[in-house]
Amino acid sequence: MSKKIRIKCAIFDMDGTIVDVPYDWAQIKNELETGGKPILNYLEELEEPKKSEKWNILKNYEKNATQKAVLKKGIIHFLQFIKKHEILSALVTNNSKENVYYLLDKFNLTFDLVMTRESGLWKPSAEPFFKVMEKFSIDEEECCVIGDSHFDVMAAREAGIERVFIINKNINKFKNEDAEVYRSFKELENRIAQIIS
């Protein structure tokens, strides 16, 4: 019988996972003229002064959306559940430190580790996930990723993390992804409880 591997760390996304934020990504990408590239990668490739101009456009959208953010239903109870079972929590987001800490303070949320884009590591690259595992001295088998987008799945797969949980009411949107999709944190809590029991 194979040894049961315990989940020691849950890596969370923020926007769309911890909080609902009213982003119109199609409009933002159109205004920034990303040409289909991931936004942060695209912006980093630009030359000045265009680079700063477009970064400011993104930051304005982010700030406005952040101020309208609301907590996802069930997230507080789920974070308490994670803590109760001595599972470490890491928040890994492509958003800025300023916006992240505004939300953490507003909603009184705490994580064992917080990584924002200022780290220079962002999804869909697996690098931020590798950094989390290094920080906590754990392996990919001991992690799970909890997110809401294809970037979360891509980064997890590249990092070798098999347990990927997506919170999305539209389950069909992820039917071709190698991930488990749940409509609510209550459903996910039941699944995690099953794994760790």
Short mmCIF file of C-alpha atoms in Angstrom, two decimals:
data_model
loop_
_atom_site.label_atom_id
_atom_site.label_comp_id
_atom_site.label_asym_id
_atom_site.label_seq_id
_atom_site.Cartn_x
_atom_site.Cartn_y
_atom_site.Cartn_z
CA MET A 1 0.00 0.00 0.00
CA SER A 2 1.42 3.38 -1.03
CA LYS A 3 2.24 5.96 1.62
CA LYS A 4 -0.45 8.62 2.04
CA ILE A 5 0.97 12.04 1.20
CA ARG A 6 -0.36 14.84 3.35
CA ILE A 7 -1.26 18.27 2.02
CA LYS A 8 1.06 20.66 3.84
CA CYS A 9 0.45 23.83 1.84
CA ALA A 10 -2.41 25.41 -0.09
CA ILE A 11 -1.33 28.00 -2.67
CA PHE A 12 -4.12 30.48 -3.34
CA ASP A 13 -4.72 32.90 -6.18
CA MET A 14 -6.33 36.20 -5.17
CA ASP A 15 -8.50 37.92 -7.81
CA GLY A 16 -11.45 35.72 -8.66
CA THR A 17 -10.51 33.23 -5.94
CA ILE A 18 -10.27 35.04 -2.59
CA VAL A 19 -12.19 38.08 -3.83
CA ASP A 20 -14.52 38.86 -6.70
CA VAL A 21 -13.18 41.86 -8.59
CA PRO A 22 -14.97 43.58 -11.50
CA TYR A 23 -12.23 43.35 -14.12
CA ASP A 24 -13.06 43.63 -17.82
CA TRP A 25 -9.93 41.85 -19.03
CA ALA A 26 -10.96 42.05 -22.69
CA GLN A 27 -11.23 45.85 -22.45
CA ILE A 28 -7.94 46.14 -20.54
CA LYS A 29 -6.03 43.97 -23.02
CA ASN A 30 -7.56 45.89 -25.90
CA GLU A 31 -6.55 49.27 -24.46
CA LEU A 32 -3.04 48.04 -23.67
CA GLU A 33 -2.78 46.41 -27.13
CA THR A 34 -1.22 43.23 -25.72
CA GLY A 35 -1.66 41.28 -28.95
CA GLY A 36 -2.68 38.16 -27.04
CA LYS A 37 0.36 38.06 -24.77
CA PRO A 38 0.01 37.78 -20.98
CA ILE A 39 -0.27 41.37 -19.72
CA LEU A 40 2.71 41.46 -17.37
CA ASN A 41 5.03 39.78 -19.88
CA TYR A 42 3.89 42.23 -22.56
CA LEU A 43 4.45 45.30 -20.36
CA GLU A 44 7.92 44.20 -19.29
CA GLU A 45 8.99 43.92 -22.94
CA LEU A 46 8.07 47.52 -23.78
CA GLU A 47 10.51 50.41 -24.07
CA GLU A 48 10.10 53.71 -22.25
CA PRO A 49 8.11 55.93 -22.25
CA LYS A 50 5.43 53.56 -23.55
CA LYS A 51 6.22 51.06 -20.79
CA SER A 52 5.43 53.50 -17.97
CA GLU A 53 2.37 54.87 -19.76
CA LYS A 54 0.83 51.43 -20.14
CA TRP A 55 1.77 50.32 -16.65
CA ASN A 56 -0.14 53.36 -15.36
CA ILE A 57 -3.19 52.36 -17.40
CA LEU A 58 -3.13 48.90 -15.85
CA LYS A 59 -2.59 50.26 -12.33
CA ASN A 60 -5.58 52.59 -12.68
CA TYR A 61 -7.83 49.73 -13.75
CA GLU A 62 -6.52 47.60 -10.88
CA LYS A 63 -6.97 50.29 -8.25
CA ASN A 64 -10.56 51.01 -9.29
CA ALA A 65 -11.44 47.32 -9.38
CA THR A 66 -9.72 46.60 -6.05
CA GLN A 67 -11.83 49.23 -4.29
CA LYS A 68 -14.96 47.42 -5.50
CA ALA A 69 -13.78 43.94 -4.52
CA VAL A 70 -15.97 41.70 -2.37
CA LEU A 71 -15.03 38.53 -0.53
CA LYS A 72 -15.92 35.23 -2.14
CA LYS A 73 -18.67 33.44 -0.27
CA GLY A 74 -17.27 30.81 2.08
CA ILE A 75 -13.62 31.88 1.88
CA ILE A 76 -13.33 32.91 5.56
CA HIS A 77 -14.61 29.56 6.79
CA PHE A 78 -12.40 27.74 4.29
CA LEU A 79 -9.27 29.57 5.47
CA GLN A 80 -10.19 28.69 9.06
CA PHE A 81 -10.59 25.06 7.98
CA ILE A 82 -7.14 25.10 6.36
CA LYS A 83 -5.55 26.58 9.48
CA LYS A 84 -7.34 24.15 11.78
CA HIS A 85 -5.78 21.27 9.86
CA GLU A 86 -2.32 22.86 10.08
CA ILE A 87 -2.08 23.39 6.33
CA LEU A 88 0.13 26.35 5.44
CA SER A 89 -1.42 29.04 3.26
CA ALA A 90 0.40 30.97 0.54
CA LEU A 91 -1.12 33.77 -1.50
CA VAL A 92 0.44 34.03 -4.96
CA THR A 93 -0.95 36.78 -7.17
CA ASN A 94 0.00 38.76 -10.26
CA ASN A 95 -1.52 41.82 -8.63
CA SER A 96 0.52 44.54 -6.92
CA LYS A 97 1.66 44.61 -3.29
CA GLU A 98 -0.32 47.82 -2.75
CA ASN A 99 -3.61 46.29 -3.89
CA VAL A 100 -3.02 42.99 -2.13
CA TYR A 101 -2.30 44.50 1.26
CA TYR A 102 -5.22 46.89 0.88
CA LEU A 103 -7.50 43.85 0.49
CA LEU A 104 -5.85 41.80 3.24
CA ASP A 105 -6.29 44.71 5.62
CA LYS A 106 -9.83 45.52 4.50
CA PHE A 107 -11.05 41.94 4.96
CA ASN A 108 -8.74 41.04 7.87
CA LEU A 109 -7.11 38.14 6.02
CA THR A 110 -3.76 36.54 6.85
CA PHE A 111 -1.57 34.09 4.96
CA ASP A 112 1.66 32.38 5.98
CA LEU A 113 3.30 33.75 2.83
CA VAL A 114 2.29 36.46 0.37
CA MET A 115 3.89 36.83 -3.07
CA THR A 116 2.94 39.67 -5.39
CA ARG A 117 4.26 40.62 -8.81
CA GLU A 118 6.95 42.76 -7.18
CA SER A 119 8.79 39.46 -6.59
CA GLY A 120 9.49 39.45 -10.33
CA LEU A 121 7.87 36.01 -10.52
CA TRP A 122 4.37 35.66 -11.91
CA LYS A 123 1.96 33.16 -13.37
CA PRO A 124 1.58 31.36 -15.76
CA SER A 125 5.23 30.65 -14.95
CA ALA A 126 5.75 28.06 -12.21
CA GLU A 127 8.54 30.15 -10.65
CA PRO A 128 6.41 31.67 -7.85
CA PHE A 129 5.19 28.19 -6.88
CA PHE A 130 8.76 26.88 -6.79
CA LYS A 131 9.63 29.80 -4.50
CA VAL A 132 6.77 28.87 -2.14
CA MET A 133 7.95 25.26 -1.96
CA GLU A 134 11.51 26.41 -1.33
CA LYS A 135 10.39 28.79 1.41
CA PHE A 136 8.40 26.09 3.23
CA SER A 137 10.85 23.24 2.44
CA ILE A 138 8.12 21.08 0.91
CA ASP A 139 7.66 19.07 -2.28
CA GLU A 140 5.12 19.45 -5.07
CA GLU A 141 3.28 16.33 -3.80
CA GLU A 142 2.61 18.17 -0.52
CA CYS A 143 1.01 21.20 -2.22
CA CYS A 144 -2.31 22.03 -3.74
CA VAL A 145 -3.22 25.05 -5.83
CA ILE A 146 -6.54 26.84 -5.45
CA GLY A 147 -7.42 29.31 -8.19
CA ASP A 148 -9.95 30.37 -10.78
CA SER A 149 -8.08 30.63 -14.07
CA HIS A 150 -6.08 28.80 -16.73
CA PHE A 151 -2.94 30.58 -15.49
CA ASP A 152 -3.29 28.80 -12.14
CA VAL A 153 -3.55 25.44 -13.87
CA MET A 154 -0.60 26.17 -16.19
CA ALA A 155 1.67 27.30 -13.35
CA ALA A 156 0.73 24.30 -11.21
CA ARG A 157 1.38 21.83 -14.01
CA GLU A 158 4.76 23.36 -14.79
CA ALA A 159 5.61 23.11 -11.07
CA GLY A 160 4.59 19.46 -10.99
CA ILE A 161 1.71 20.09 -8.56
CA GLU A 162 -1.01 17.54 -9.30
CA ARG A 163 -3.75 18.73 -6.96
CA VAL A 164 -5.26 21.75 -8.70
CA PHE A 165 -8.63 23.00 -7.51
CA ILE A 166 -10.58 25.59 -9.48
CA ILE A 167 -13.42 27.61 -7.95
CA ASN A 168 -15.82 28.48 -10.75
CA LYS A 169 -19.57 28.18 -11.16
CA ASN A 170 -19.02 27.38 -14.85
CA ILE A 171 -17.60 23.87 -14.57
CA ASN A 172 -17.67 23.33 -18.35
CA LYS A 173 -15.20 26.17 -18.87
CA PHE A 174 -12.47 23.94 -17.46
CA LYS A 175 -13.57 20.56 -18.81
CA ASN A 176 -10.42 20.28 -20.94
CA GLU A 177 -8.12 21.23 -18.08
CA ASP A 178 -6.41 18.74 -15.80
CA ALA A 179 -8.00 20.17 -12.67
CA GLU A 180 -10.86 19.55 -10.25
CA VAL A 181 -13.55 22.23 -10.52
CA TYR A 182 -15.88 23.16 -7.67
CA ARG A 183 -18.73 25.64 -7.61
CA SER A 184 -18.11 26.74 -4.03
CA PHE A 185 -15.60 26.68 -1.20
CA LYS A 186 -18.00 24.43 0.72
CA GLU A 187 -17.69 21.80 -2.00
CA LEU A 188 -13.92 22.19 -2.01
CA GLU A 189 -13.76 21.94 1.78
CA ASN A 190 -15.58 18.61 1.59
CA ARG A 191 -13.07 17.40 -1.01
CA ILE A 192 -10.02 18.47 1.04
CA ALA A 193 -11.51 16.84 4.13
CA GLN A 194 -11.84 13.62 2.15
CA ILE A 195 -8.20 13.78 1.03
CA ILE A 196 -6.73 14.47 4.47
CA SER A 197 -8.96 12.13 6.46
#
